Short mmCIF file of C-alpha atoms and ligand atoms in Angstrom, two decimals:
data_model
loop_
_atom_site.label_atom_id
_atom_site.label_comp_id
_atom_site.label_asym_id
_atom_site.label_seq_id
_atom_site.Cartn_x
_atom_site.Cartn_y
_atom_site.Cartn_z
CA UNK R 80 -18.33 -18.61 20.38
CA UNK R 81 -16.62 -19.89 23.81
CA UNK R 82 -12.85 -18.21 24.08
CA UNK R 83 -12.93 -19.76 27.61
CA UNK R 84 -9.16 -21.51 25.79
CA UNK R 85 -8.48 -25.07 27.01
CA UNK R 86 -5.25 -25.88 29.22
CA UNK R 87 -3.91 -27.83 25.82
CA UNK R 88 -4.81 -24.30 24.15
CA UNK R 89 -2.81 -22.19 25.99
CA UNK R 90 0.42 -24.51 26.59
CA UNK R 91 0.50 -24.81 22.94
CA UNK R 92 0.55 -21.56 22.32
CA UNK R 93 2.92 -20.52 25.40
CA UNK R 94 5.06 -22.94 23.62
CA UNK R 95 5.20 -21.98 20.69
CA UNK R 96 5.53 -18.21 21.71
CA UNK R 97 8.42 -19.04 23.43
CA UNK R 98 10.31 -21.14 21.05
CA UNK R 99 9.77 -18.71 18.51
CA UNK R 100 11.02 -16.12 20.39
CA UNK R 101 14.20 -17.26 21.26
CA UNK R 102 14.86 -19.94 18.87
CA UNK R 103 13.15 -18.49 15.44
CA UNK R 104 13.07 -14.72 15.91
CA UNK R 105 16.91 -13.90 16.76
CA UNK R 106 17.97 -15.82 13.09
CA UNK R 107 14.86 -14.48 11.15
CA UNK R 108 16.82 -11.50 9.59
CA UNK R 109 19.54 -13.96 8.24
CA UNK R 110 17.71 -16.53 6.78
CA UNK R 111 15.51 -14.21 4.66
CA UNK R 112 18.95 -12.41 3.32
CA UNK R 113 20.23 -15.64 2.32
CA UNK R 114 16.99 -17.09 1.43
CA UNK R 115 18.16 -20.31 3.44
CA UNK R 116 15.30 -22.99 4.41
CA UNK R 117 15.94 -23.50 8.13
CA UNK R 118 16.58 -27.43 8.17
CA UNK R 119 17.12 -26.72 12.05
CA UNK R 120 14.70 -25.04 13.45
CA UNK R 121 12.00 -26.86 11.50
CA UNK R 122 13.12 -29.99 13.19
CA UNK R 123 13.38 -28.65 16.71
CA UNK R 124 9.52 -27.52 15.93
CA UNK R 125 8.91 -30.99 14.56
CA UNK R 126 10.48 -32.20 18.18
CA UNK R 127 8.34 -29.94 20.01
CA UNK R 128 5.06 -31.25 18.33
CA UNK R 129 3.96 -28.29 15.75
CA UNK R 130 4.09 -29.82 12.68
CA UNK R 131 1.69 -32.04 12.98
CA UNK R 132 -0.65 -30.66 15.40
CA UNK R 133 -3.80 -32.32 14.21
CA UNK R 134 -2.32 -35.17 13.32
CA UNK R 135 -3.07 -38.47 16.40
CA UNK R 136 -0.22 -39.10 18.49
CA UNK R 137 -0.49 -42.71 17.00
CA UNK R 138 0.57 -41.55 13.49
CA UNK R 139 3.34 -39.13 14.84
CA UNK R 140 1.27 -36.01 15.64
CA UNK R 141 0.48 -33.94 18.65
CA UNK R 142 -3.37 -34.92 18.36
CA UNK R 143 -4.65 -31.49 19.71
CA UNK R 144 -6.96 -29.66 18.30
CA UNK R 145 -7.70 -26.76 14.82
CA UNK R 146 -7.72 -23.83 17.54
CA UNK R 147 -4.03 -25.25 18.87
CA UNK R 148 -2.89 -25.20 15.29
CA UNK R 149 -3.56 -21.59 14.86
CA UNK R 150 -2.52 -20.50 17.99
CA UNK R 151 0.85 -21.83 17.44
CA UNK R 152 1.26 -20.85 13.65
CA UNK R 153 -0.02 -17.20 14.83
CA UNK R 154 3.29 -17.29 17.04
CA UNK R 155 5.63 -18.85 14.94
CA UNK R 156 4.52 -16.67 12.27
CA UNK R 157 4.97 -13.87 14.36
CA UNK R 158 8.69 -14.38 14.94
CA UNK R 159 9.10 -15.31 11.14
CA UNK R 160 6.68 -15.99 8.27
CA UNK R 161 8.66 -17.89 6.41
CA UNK R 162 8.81 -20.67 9.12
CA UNK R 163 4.99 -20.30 9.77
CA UNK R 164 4.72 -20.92 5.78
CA UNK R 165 6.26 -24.35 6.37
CA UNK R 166 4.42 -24.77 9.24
CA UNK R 167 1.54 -24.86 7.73
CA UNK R 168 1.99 -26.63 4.66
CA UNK R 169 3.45 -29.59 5.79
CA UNK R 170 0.22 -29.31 8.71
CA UNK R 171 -2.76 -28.47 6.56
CA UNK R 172 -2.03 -29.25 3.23
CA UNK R 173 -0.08 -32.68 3.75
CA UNK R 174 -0.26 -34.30 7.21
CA UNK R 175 -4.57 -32.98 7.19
CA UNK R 176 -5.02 -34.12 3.72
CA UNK R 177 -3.45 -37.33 3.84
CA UNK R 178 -4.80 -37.94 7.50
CA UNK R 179 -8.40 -37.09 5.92
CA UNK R 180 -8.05 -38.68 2.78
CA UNK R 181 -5.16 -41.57 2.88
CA UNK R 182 -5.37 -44.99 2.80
CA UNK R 183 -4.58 -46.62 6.51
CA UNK R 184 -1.57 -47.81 4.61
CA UNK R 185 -0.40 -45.01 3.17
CA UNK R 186 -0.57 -42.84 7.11
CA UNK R 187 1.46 -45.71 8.77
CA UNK R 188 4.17 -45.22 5.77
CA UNK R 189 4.28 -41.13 5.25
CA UNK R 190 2.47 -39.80 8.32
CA UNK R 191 4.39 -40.41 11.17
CA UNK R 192 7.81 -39.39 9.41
CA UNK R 193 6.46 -35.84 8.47
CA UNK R 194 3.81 -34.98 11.55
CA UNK R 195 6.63 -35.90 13.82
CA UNK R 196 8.88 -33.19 11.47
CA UNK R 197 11.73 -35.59 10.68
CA UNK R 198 10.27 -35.43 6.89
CA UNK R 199 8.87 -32.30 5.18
CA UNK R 200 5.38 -32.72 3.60
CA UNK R 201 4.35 -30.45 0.42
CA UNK R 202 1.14 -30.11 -1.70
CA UNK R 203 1.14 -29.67 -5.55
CA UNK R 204 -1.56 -28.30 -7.63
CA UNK R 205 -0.92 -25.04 -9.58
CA UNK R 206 0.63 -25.36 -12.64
CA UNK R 207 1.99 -22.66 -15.10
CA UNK R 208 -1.45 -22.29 -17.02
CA UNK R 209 -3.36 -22.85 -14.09
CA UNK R 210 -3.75 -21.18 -10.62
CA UNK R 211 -6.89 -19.79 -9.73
CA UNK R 212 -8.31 -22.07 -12.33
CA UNK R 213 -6.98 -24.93 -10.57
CA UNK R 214 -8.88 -27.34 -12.06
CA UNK R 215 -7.37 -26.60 -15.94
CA UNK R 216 -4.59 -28.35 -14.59
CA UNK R 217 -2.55 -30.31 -17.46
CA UNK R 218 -0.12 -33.22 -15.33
CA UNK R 219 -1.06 -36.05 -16.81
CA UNK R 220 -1.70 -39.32 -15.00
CA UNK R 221 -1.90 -42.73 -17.22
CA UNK R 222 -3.21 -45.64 -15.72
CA UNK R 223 -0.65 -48.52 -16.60
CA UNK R 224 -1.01 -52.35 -15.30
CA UNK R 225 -1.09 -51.76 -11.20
CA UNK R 226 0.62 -48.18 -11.55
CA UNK R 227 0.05 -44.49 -13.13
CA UNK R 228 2.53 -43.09 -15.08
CA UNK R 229 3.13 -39.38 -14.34
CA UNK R 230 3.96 -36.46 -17.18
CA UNK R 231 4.13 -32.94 -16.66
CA UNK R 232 5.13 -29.77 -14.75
CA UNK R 233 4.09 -28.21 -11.63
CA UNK R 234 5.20 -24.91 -10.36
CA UNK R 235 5.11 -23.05 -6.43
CA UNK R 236 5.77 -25.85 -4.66
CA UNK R 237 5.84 -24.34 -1.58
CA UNK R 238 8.88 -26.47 0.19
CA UNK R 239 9.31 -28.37 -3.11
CA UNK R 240 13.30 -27.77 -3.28
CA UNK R 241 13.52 -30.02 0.17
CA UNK R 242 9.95 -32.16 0.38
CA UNK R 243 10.77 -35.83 1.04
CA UNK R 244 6.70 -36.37 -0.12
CA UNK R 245 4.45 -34.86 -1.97
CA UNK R 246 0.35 -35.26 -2.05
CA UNK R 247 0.19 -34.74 -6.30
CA UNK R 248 -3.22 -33.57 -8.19
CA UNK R 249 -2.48 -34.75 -11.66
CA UNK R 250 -5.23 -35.65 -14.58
CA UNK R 251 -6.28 -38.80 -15.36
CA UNK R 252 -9.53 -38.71 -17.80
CA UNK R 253 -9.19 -34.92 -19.49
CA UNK R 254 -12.54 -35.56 -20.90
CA UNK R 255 -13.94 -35.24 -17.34
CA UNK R 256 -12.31 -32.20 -16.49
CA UNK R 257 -12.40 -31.51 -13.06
CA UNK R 258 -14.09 -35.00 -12.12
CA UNK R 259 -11.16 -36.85 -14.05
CA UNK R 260 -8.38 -36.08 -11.58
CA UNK R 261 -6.80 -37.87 -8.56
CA UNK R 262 -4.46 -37.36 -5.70
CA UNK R 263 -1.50 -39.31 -5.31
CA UNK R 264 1.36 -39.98 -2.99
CA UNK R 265 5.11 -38.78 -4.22
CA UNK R 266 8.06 -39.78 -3.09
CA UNK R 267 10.76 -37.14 -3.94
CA UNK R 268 13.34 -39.89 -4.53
CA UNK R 269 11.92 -42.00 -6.87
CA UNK R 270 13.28 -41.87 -10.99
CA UNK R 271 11.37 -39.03 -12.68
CA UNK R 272 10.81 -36.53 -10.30
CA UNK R 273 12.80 -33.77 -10.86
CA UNK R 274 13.10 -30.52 -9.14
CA UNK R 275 13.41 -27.55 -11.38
CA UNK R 276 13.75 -23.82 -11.08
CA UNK R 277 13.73 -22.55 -7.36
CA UNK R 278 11.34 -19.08 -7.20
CA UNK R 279 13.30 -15.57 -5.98
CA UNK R 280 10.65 -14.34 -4.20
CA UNK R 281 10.01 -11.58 -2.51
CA UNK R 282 8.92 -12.36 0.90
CA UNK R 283 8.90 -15.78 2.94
CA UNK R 284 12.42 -15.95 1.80
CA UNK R 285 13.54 -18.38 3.78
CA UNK R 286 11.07 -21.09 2.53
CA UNK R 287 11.75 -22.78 -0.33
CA UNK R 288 9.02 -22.43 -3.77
CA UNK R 289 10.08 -24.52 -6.82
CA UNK R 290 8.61 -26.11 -9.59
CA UNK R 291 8.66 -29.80 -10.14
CA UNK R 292 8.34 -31.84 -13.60
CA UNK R 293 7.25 -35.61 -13.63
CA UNK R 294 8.91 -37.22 -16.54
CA UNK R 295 7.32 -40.66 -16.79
CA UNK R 296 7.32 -40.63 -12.66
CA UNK R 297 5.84 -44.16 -12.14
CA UNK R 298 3.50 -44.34 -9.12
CA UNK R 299 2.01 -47.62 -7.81
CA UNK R 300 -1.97 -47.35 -7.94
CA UNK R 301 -1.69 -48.38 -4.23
CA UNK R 302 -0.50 -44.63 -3.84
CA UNK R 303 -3.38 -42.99 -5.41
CA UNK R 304 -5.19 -40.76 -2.48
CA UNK R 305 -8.86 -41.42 -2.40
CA UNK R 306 -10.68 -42.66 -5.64
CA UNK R 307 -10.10 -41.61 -9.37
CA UNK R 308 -12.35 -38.30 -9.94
CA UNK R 309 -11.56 -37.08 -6.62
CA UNK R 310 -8.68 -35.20 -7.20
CA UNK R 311 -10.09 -31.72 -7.35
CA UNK R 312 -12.46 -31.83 -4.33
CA UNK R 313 -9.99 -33.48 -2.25
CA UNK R 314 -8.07 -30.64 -2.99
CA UNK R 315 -10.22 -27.94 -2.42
CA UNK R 316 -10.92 -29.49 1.18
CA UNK R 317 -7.72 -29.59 1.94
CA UNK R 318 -6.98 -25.69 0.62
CA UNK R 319 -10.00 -25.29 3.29
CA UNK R 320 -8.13 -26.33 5.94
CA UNK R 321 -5.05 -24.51 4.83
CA UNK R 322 -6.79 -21.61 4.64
CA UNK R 323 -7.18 -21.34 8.33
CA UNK R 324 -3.74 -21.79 8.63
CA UNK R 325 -2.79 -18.74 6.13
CA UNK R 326 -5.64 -16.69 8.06
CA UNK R 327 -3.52 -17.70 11.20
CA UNK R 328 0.02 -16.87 9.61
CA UNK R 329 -1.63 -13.16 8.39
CA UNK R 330 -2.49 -12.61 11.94
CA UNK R 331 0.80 -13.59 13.69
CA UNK R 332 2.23 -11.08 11.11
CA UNK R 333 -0.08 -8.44 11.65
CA UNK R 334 0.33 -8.82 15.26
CA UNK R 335 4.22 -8.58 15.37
CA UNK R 336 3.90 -5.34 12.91
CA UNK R 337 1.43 -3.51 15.35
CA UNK R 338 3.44 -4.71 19.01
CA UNK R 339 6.20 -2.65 17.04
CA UNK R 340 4.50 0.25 16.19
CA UNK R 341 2.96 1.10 19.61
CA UNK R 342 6.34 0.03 20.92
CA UNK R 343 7.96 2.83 18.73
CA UNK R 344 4.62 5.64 18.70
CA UNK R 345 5.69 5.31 23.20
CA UNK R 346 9.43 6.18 22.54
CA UNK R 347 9.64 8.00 19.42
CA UNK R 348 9.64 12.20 20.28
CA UNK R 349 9.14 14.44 17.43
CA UNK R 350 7.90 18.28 18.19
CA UNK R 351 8.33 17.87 21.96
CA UNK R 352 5.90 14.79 22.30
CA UNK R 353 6.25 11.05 21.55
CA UNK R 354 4.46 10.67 18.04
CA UNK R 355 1.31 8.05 20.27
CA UNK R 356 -0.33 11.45 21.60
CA UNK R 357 -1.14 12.54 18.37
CA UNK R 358 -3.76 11.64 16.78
CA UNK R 359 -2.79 11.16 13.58
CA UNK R 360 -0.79 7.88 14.74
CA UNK R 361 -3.40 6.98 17.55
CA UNK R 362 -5.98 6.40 14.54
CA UNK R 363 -3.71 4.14 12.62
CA UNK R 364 -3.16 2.32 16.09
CA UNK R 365 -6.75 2.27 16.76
CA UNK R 366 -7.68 0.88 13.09
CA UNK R 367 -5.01 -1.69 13.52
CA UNK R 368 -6.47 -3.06 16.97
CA UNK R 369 -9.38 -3.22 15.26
CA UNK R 370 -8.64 -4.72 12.40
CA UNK R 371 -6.60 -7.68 13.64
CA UNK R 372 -9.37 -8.24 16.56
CA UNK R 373 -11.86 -9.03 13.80
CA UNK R 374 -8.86 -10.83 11.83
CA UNK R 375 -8.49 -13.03 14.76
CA UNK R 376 -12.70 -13.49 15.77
CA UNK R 377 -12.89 -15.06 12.21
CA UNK R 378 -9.94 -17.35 12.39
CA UNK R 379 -11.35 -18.56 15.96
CA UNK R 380 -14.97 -18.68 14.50
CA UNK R 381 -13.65 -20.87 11.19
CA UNK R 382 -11.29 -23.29 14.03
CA UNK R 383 -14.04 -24.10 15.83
CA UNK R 384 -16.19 -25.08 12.99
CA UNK R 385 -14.14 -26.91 11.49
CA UNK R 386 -13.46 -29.05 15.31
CA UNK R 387 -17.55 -29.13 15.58
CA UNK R 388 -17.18 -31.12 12.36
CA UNK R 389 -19.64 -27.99 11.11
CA UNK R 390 -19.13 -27.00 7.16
CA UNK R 391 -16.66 -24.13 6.90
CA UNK R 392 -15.09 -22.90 3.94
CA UNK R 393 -16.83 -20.06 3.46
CA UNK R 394 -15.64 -19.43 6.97
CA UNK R 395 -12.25 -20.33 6.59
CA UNK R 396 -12.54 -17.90 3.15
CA UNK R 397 -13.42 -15.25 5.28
CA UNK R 398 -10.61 -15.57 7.60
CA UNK R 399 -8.04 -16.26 4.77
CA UNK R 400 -9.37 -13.02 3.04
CA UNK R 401 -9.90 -10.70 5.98
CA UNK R 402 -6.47 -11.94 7.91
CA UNK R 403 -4.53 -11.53 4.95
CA UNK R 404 -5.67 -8.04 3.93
CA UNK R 405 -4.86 -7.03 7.33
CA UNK R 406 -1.44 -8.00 7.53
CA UNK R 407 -1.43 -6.13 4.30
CA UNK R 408 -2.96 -2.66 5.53
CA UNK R 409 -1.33 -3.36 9.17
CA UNK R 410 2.25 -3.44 7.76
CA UNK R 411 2.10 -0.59 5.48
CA UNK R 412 0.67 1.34 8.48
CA UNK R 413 3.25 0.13 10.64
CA UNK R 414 6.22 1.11 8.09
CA UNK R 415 4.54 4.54 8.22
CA UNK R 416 4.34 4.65 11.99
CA UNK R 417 8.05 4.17 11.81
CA UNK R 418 8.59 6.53 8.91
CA UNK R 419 12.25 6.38 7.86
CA UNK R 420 13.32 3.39 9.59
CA UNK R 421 10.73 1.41 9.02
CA UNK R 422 12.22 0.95 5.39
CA UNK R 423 15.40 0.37 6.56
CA UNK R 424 16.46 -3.37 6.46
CA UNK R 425 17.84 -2.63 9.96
CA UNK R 426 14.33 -3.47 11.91
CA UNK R 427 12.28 -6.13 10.55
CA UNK R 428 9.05 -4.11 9.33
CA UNK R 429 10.28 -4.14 5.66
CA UNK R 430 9.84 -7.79 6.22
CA UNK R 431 6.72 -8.26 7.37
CA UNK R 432 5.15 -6.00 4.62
CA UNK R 433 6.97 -7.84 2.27
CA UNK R 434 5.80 -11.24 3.56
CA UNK R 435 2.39 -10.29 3.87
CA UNK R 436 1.88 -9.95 0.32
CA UNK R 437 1.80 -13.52 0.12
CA UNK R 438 -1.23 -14.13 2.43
CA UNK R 439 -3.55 -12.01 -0.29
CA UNK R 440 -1.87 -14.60 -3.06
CA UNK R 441 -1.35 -18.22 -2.16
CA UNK R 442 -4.01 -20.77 -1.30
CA UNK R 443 -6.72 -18.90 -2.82
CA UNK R 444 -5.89 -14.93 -4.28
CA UNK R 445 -8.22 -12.65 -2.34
CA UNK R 446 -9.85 -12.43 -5.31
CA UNK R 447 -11.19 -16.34 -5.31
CA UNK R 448 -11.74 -16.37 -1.47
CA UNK R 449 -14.61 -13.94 -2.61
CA UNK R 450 -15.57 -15.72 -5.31
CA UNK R 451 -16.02 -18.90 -2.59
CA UNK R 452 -17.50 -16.61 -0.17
CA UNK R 453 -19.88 -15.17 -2.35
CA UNK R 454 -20.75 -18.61 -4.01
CA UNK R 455 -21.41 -20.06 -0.66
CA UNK R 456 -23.53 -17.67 0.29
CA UNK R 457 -26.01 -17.19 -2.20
CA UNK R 458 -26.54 -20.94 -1.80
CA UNK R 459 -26.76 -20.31 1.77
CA UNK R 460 -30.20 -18.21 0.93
CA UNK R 461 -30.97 -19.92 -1.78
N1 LIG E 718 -14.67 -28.83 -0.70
C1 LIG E 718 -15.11 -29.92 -1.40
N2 LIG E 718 -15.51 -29.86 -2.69
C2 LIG E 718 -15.48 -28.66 -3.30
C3 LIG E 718 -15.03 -27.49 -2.65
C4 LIG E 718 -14.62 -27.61 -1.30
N3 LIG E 718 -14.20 -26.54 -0.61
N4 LIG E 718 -15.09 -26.47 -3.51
C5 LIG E 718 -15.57 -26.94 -4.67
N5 LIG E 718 -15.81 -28.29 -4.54
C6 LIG E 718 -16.37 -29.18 -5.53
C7 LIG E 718 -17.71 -28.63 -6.03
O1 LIG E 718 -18.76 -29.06 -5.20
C8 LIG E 718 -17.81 -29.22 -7.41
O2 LIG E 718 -18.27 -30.55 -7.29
P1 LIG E 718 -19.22 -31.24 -8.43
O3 LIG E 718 -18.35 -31.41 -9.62
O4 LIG E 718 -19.66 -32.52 -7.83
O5 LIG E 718 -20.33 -30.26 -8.69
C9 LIG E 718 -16.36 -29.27 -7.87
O6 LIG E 718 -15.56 -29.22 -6.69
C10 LIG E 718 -15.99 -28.11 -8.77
O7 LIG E 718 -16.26 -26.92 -8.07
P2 LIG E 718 -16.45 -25.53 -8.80
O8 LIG E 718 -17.47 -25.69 -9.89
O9 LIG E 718 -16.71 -24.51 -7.75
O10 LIG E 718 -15.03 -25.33 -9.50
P3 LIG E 718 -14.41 -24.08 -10.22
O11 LIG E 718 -13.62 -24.58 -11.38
O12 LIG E 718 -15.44 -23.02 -10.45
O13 LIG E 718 -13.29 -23.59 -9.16
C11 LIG E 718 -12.43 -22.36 -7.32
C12 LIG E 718 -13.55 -23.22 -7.90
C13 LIG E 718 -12.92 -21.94 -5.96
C14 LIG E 718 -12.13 -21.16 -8.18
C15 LIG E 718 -11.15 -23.24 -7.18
O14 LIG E 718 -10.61 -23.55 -8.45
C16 LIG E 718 -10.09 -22.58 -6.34
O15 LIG E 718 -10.15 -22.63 -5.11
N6 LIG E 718 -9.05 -21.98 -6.97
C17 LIG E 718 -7.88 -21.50 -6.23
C18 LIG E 718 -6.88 -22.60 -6.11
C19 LIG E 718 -5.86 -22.33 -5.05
O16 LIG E 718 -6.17 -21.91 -3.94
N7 LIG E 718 -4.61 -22.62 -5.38
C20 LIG E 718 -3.53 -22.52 -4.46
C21 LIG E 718 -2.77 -23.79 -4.47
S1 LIG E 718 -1.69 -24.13 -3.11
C22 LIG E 718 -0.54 -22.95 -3.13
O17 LIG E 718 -0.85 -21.82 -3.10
C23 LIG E 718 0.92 -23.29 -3.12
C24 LIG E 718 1.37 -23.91 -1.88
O18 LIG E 718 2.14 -24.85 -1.92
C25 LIG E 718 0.95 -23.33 -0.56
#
């Protein structure tokens, strides 16, 4: 692996590092008390070029590269996870899919307005039954004349409450399971799309999770996303990509959590020394260097497969899993480093750990990035 980063690499990220700094990091407290989607900073970032990253400057985006993207989420995420959640939906799972997948039509139309951030993208597949098993899913698509008409509910829409589009997975031959389901393009203001109950979570506060029912939602067949039967594995390659993006967000977390513990182990004294000369906080230092250098080797490694045009989702898998069960361990470490105030809602380590929950549970539960890991590799030595 080269780590030799490009000039585009490092402005990107010296960008984003700075704008989320002084424009994300100073309001991060308040939005996640009021649980308040930040309209504004989203589209300064969208103005700045970071939320379609990916994405060719002809259809809106800042056409750099997968290793830009996760610079700049690790950095935005830093500052606040919430924001580095809608990051990274509206890059990976809309403006990626629909770049990858969409119909040259259908980029000039939704592309441009949500890479360039004056739209939000969001991506909608889990349903109440199904999660994990995402392909039980129960929306029902009906092919009708030139159009499909849409029935049924989603839920987690992650920025569902304020998406202007949505890229759909809805069922279309149940027979078929899996290989009777397509993607479609939704446009949040057409009759029959209706937003429903917005999710009180508890971390990533300040982006917005709802769930969404389609009652008879009629969508021209010129909006269906690839071919009928695609559906799932369009999908799944576009979770792949997101996945990298999540691995990214874990790390910017993770990072921001340990800056602030050897910030505090330097100035906090207890019997006569500052707590970083013993060793019972050096080792939890020491494991979290460690852990979020390997957290960040793997979301490098998976980036550059996926620009070599190389398979990668076990790799991105393994950065998901590993990144996000960092941020995990890192910010329960990092509360204890603190001790007392690091519960208190007065520094912002309560919010990390509480937003770094998410990472082990969206886009793949630790539990399935195994599952993919482990499938891909026993057909690796197969
Ligand atoms: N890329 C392309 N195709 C893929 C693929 C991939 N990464 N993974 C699987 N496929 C294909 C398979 O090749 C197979 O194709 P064939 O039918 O031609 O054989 C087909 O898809 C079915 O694959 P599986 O047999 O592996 O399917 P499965 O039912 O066993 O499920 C799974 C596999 C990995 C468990 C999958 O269901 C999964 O990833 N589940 C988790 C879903 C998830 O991450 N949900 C989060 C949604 S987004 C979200 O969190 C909210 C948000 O807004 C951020």
């Amino acid at each position: 692996m080269d780590f030799e980063f490009t000039e585009e690499q490092k402005q990107i990220r010296a960008l984003a590092r700075e704008f989320a700094q002084k424009e994300i990091a100073p309001l991060a407290a308040e939005y996640d008390a009021r649980g308040e989607f930040p309209r504004a900073t989203i589209r300064q970032m969208g103005e700045l070029g970071l939320m379609g990253i990916e994405i060719p400057t002809e259809y809106g985006g800042a056409g750099l590269d997968t290793l830009c993207y996760a610079l700049a989420l690790e950095e935005i995420s830093k500052a606040d996870a919430a924001h580095g959640t809608i990051m990274s939906v509206n890059n990976s799972l809309f403006c990626y899919g629909l770049y990858k997948y969409g119909a040259e039509a259908q980029k000039q139309k939704y592309l441009a307005p949500v890479a360039s951030g004056k739209k939000i993208g969001a991506y909608s597949l889990t349903e109440p039954q199904s999660g994990s098993d995402a392909g039980n899913m129960r929306t029902m698509a009906v092919a009708d004349g030139d159009s499909y008409v849409i029935n049924g509910r989603k839920s987690w829409v992650t920025s569902g409450p304020v998406a202007d589009f949505i890229i759909l997975f809805a069922m279309v031959q149940p027979a078929l399971k899996h290989k009777g389901t397509s993607a479609f393009m939704i446009d949040t203001t057409q009759p029959g799309f209706e937003r429903g109950k917005v999710e009180p979570k508890l971390g990533i506060r300040a982006s917005a999770t709802c769930e969404i029912a389609y009652d008879n939602y009629r969508v021209p067949a010129s909006e269906r996303v690839g071919q009928d039967g695609d559906g799932f594995k369009i999908a799944m390659s576009i979770l792949d990509a997101g996945r990298i993006g999540i691995a990214a967000q874990a790390l910017g977390i993770a990072q921001a959590a340990f800056e602030a513990s050897v910030k505090y182990a330097k100035e906090r004294e207890a019997f006569g020394s500052k707590i970083g000369e013993f060793q019972a906080i050096q080792w939890m230092l020491a494991d979290m260097a460690t852990r979020i250098q390997a957290a960040r080797l793997l979301v490098y490694n998976a980036a550059l497969k996926k620009m070599r045009g190389e398979k990668y989702t076990r790799d991105a898998s393994m950065a998901k899993l590993y990144a996000s069960e960092t941020a995990m361990w890192v910010t329960t470490k990092a509360i204890q480093v603190h001790g007392g105030i690091g519960y208190s809602k007065e520094l912002p380590l309560e919010r990390y750990f509480r937003d770094a929950k998410i990472t082990e549970i969206y886009e793949g539960t630790s539990e399935i990035q195994r599952l993919v890991i482990a499938r891909e590799t026993l057909k690796q030595f197969s």
